[in-house]
C-alpha positions as CSV (number, residue, x, y, z in Angstrom):
1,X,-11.5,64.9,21.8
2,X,-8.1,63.5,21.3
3,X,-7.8,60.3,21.9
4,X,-4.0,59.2,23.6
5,X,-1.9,56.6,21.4
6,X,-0.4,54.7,24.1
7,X,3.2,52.8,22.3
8,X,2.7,49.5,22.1
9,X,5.0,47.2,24.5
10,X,7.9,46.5,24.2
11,X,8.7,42.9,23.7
12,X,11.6,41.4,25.7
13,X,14.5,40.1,22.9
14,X,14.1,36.4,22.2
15,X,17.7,34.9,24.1
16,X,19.2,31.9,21.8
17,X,21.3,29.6,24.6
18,X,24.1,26.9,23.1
19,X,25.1,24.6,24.6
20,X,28.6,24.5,26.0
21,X,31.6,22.8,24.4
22,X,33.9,19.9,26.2
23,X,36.8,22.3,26.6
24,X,34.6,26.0,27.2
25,X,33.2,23.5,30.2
26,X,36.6,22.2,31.2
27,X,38.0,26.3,31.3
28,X,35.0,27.6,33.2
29,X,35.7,24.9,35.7
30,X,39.6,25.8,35.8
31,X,38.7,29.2,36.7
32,X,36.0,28.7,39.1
33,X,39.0,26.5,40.9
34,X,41.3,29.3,40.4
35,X,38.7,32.1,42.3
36,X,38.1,29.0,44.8
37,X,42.1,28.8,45.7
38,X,42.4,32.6,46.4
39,X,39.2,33.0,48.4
40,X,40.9,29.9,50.6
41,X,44.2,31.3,50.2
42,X,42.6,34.5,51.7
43,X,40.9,33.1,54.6
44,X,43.7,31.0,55.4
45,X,46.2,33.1,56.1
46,X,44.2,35.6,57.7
47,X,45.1,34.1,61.4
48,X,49.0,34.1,60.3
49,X,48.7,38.0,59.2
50,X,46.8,38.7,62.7
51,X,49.5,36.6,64.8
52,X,52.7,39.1,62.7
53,X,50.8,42.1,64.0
54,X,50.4,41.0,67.1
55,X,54.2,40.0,67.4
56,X,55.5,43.7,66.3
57,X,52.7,45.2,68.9
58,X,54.3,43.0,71.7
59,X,57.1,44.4,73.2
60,X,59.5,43.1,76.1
61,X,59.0,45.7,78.3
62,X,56.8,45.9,80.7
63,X,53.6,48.2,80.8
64,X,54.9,50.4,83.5
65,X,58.3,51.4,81.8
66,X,56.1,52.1,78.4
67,X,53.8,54.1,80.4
68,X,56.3,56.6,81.8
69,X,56.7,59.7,80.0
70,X,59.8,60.0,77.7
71,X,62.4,63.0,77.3
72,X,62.6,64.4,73.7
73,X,63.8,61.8,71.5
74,X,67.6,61.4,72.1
75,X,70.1,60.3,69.7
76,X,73.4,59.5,71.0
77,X,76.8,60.0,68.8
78,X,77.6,56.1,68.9
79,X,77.4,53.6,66.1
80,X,74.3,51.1,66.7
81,X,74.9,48.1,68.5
82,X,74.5,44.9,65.4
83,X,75.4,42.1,67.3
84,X,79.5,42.1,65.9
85,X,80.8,44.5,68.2
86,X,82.5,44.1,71.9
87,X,79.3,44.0,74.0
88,X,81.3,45.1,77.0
89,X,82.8,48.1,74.9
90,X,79.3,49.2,73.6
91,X,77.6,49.2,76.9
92,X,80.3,51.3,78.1
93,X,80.0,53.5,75.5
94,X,76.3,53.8,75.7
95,X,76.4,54.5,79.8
96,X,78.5,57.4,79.6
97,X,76.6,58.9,76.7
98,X,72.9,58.2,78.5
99,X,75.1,60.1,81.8
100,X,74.8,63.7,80.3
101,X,71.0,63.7,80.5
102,X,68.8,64.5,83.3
103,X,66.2,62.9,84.6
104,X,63.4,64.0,87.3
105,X,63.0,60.1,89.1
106,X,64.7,56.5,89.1
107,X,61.6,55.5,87.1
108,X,61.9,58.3,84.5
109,X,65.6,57.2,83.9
110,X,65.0,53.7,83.8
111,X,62.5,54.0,81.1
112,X,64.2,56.7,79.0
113,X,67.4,54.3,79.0
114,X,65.8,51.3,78.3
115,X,63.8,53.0,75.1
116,X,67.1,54.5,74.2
117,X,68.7,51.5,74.4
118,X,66.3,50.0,72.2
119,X,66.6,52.3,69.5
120,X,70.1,51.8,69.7
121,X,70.0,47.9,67.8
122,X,70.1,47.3,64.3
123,X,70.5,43.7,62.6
124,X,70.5,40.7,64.6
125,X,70.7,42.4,67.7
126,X,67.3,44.2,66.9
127,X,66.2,40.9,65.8
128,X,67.3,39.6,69.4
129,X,65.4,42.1,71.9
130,X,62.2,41.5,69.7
131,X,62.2,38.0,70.3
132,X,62.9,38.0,74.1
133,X,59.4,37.4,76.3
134,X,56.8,39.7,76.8
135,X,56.8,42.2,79.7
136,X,60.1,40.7,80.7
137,X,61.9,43.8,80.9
138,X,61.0,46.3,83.9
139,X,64.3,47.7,84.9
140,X,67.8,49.2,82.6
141,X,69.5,46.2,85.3
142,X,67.1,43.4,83.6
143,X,67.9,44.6,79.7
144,X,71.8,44.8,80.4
145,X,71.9,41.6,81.9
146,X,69.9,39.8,79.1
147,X,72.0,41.4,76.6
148,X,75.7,40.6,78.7
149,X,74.1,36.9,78.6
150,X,73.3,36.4,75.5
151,X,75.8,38.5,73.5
152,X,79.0,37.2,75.9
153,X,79.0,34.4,73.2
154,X,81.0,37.1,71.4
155,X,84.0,37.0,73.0
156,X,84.0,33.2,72.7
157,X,83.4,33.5,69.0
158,X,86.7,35.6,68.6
159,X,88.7,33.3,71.1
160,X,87.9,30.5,68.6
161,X,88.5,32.2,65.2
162,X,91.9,33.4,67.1
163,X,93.4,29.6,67.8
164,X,91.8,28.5,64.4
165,X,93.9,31.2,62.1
166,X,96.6,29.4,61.6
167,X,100.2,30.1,58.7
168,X,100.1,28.2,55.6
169,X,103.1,27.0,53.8
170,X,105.0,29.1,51.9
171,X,102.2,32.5,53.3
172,X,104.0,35.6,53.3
173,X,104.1,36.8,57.2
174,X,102.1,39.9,56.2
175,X,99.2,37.9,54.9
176,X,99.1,35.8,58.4
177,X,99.4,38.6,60.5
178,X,96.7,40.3,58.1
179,X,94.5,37.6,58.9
180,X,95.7,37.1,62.2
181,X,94.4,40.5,63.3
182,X,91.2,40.3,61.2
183,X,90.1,37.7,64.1
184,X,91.5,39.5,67.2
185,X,89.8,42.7,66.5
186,X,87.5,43.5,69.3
187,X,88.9,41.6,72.1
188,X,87.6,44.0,74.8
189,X,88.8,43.3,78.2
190,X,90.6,39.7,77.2
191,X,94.3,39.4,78.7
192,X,96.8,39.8,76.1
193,X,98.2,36.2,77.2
194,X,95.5,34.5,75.2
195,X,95.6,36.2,71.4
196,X,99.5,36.0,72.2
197,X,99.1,32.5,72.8
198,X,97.4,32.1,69.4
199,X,99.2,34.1,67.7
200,X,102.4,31.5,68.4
201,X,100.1,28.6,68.3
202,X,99.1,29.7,65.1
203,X,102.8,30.5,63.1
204,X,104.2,28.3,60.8
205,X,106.3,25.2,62.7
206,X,109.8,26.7,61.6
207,X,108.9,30.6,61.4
208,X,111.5,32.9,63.1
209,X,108.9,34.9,64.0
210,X,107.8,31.9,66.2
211,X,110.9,31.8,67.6
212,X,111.4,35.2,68.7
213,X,108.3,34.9,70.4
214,X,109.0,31.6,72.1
215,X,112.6,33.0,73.4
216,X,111.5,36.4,74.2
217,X,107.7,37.1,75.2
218,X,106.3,40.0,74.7
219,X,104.6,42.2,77.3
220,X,101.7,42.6,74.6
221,X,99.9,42.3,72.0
222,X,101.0,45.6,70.4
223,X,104.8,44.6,71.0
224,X,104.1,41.6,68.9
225,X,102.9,43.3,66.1
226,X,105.3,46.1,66.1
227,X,108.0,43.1,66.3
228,X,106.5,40.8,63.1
229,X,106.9,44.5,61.4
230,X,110.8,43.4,61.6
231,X,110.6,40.5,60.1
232,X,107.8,40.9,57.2
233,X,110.5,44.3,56.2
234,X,112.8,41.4,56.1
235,X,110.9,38.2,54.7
236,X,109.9,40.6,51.6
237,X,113.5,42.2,51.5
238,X,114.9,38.3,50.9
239,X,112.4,37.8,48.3
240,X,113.2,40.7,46.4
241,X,116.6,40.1,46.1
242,X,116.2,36.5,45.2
243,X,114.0,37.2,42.4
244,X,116.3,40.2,41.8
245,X,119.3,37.2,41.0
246,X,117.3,34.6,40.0
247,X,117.1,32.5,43.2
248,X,113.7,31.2,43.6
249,X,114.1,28.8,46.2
250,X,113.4,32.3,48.8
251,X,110.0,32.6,47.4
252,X,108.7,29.1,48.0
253,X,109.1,26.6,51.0
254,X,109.1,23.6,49.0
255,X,112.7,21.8,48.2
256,X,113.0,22.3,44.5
257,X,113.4,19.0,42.6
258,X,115.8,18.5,40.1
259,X,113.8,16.8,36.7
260,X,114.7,13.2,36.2
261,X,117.2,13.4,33.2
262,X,119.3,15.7,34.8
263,X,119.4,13.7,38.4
264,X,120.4,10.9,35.8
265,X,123.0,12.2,34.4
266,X,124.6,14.0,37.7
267,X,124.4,9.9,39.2
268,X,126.2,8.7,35.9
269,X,128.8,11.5,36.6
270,X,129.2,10.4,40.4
271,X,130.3,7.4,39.4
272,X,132.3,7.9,36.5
């Protein structure tokens, strides 16, 4: 009978420990502080990250108008509303676009205009409907007003950059009115009285232009522009022919001055 060798056992490896070093301690312990500031880093800002997906779940209308069943998605052919345009002007736009579709009920309308709407911001006027309250929106009547409120700023804004564009000495006409028009852009419904008014307001003290429109107001704001025309053709046709002949006392406002040896010696020759 065969007797079964059974291996001996195997014996565990004999571990030789050292004993840590000033600086290997002083590194463990930086990275242990490292591992502790992301773990805290972590926890910490795991209400903030709940609160930003809350915010962008949260929506100003209310939960009847998001329960109500929308049309296909519809895409109008107008230019998204960023906060720069006529608010007045866009809104118009906007109703008689929303006009050609149909609707089954008042409550089917108001949601699918209120979503369209919606979809219809970009920039800071996105940035605006997201911030207004919660569940504050339950009608198309409640989102125009809000937006008519807050956006009417607008027209204020261009009244003010209007009065404050004002002529430089010595600028070229077509440079003001360049500028001039830059600010009156997008005056909507605003009388022309008021950009006409600081359009004179804003001319140089002594300009002809000025003048003209002093002596003979225009009817509008069209028929001023079509009139400075007239006299930037002929503000630039001076200039060229005084730099043509060498005059440049056109091209500049200032008085030229004389240097002081030669206003010397045209005094010595006054009284001589």
């Amino acid at each position: 009978m065969k007797i079964r060798q059974v291996p001996p056992t195997e014996q565990p490896p004999v571990l030789h420990f050292r004993r840590l070093t000033t600086q290997e301690l002083e590194r463990v312990n930086r990275r242990l502080d490292e591992v502790d500031s992301k773990v805290h880093r972590a926890t910490s800002s795991a209400p903030e990250l709940t609160k930003a997906l809350a915010d962008t779940r949260r929506s100003p209308l209310t939960r009847r108008l998001r329960q109500i069943e929308l049309h296909e998605r519809v895409r109008l052919k107008i230019d998204s509303y960023t906060g720069e345009e006529d608010p007045k002007k866009w809104l118009t736009a906007f109703n008689l676009a929303m006009r050609r579709e149909k609707y089954k009920s008042y409550d089917e309308r108001e949601a699918n205009y209120c979503q369209v709407f919606v979809e219809h911001m970009a920039k800071d006027a996105l940035t605006w409907f997201s911030n207004l309250p919660a569940e504050s929106i339950d009608n198309f009547d409640d989102l125009t007003n809000a937006f008519l409120k807050h956006y009417s700023m607008h027209m204020t804004r261009i009244t003010r950059n209007m009065f404050t564009t004002t002529q430089t000495q010595g600028e070229p006409l077509r440079s003001f009115m360049e500028r001039f028009k830059q600010a009156a852009r997008d005056t909507g419904d605003m009388p022309d009285s008021v950009p006409l008014e600081a359009l004179r307001n804003g001319l140089w003290y002594d300009s002809k232009f000025k003048e003209d429109l002093s002596l003979k107001p225009p009817a509008t704001l069209e028929d001023a522009f079509h009139r400075s025309r007239n006299y930037i053709f002929l503000e630039e046709d001076q200039r060229f022919y005084a730099e043509k002949h060498g005059d440049r006392r056109a091209t500049s406002t200032k008085p030229r001055e004389e240097p002081m040896e030669a206003r010397k010696d045209i005094i010595q020759k006054d009284h001589s």
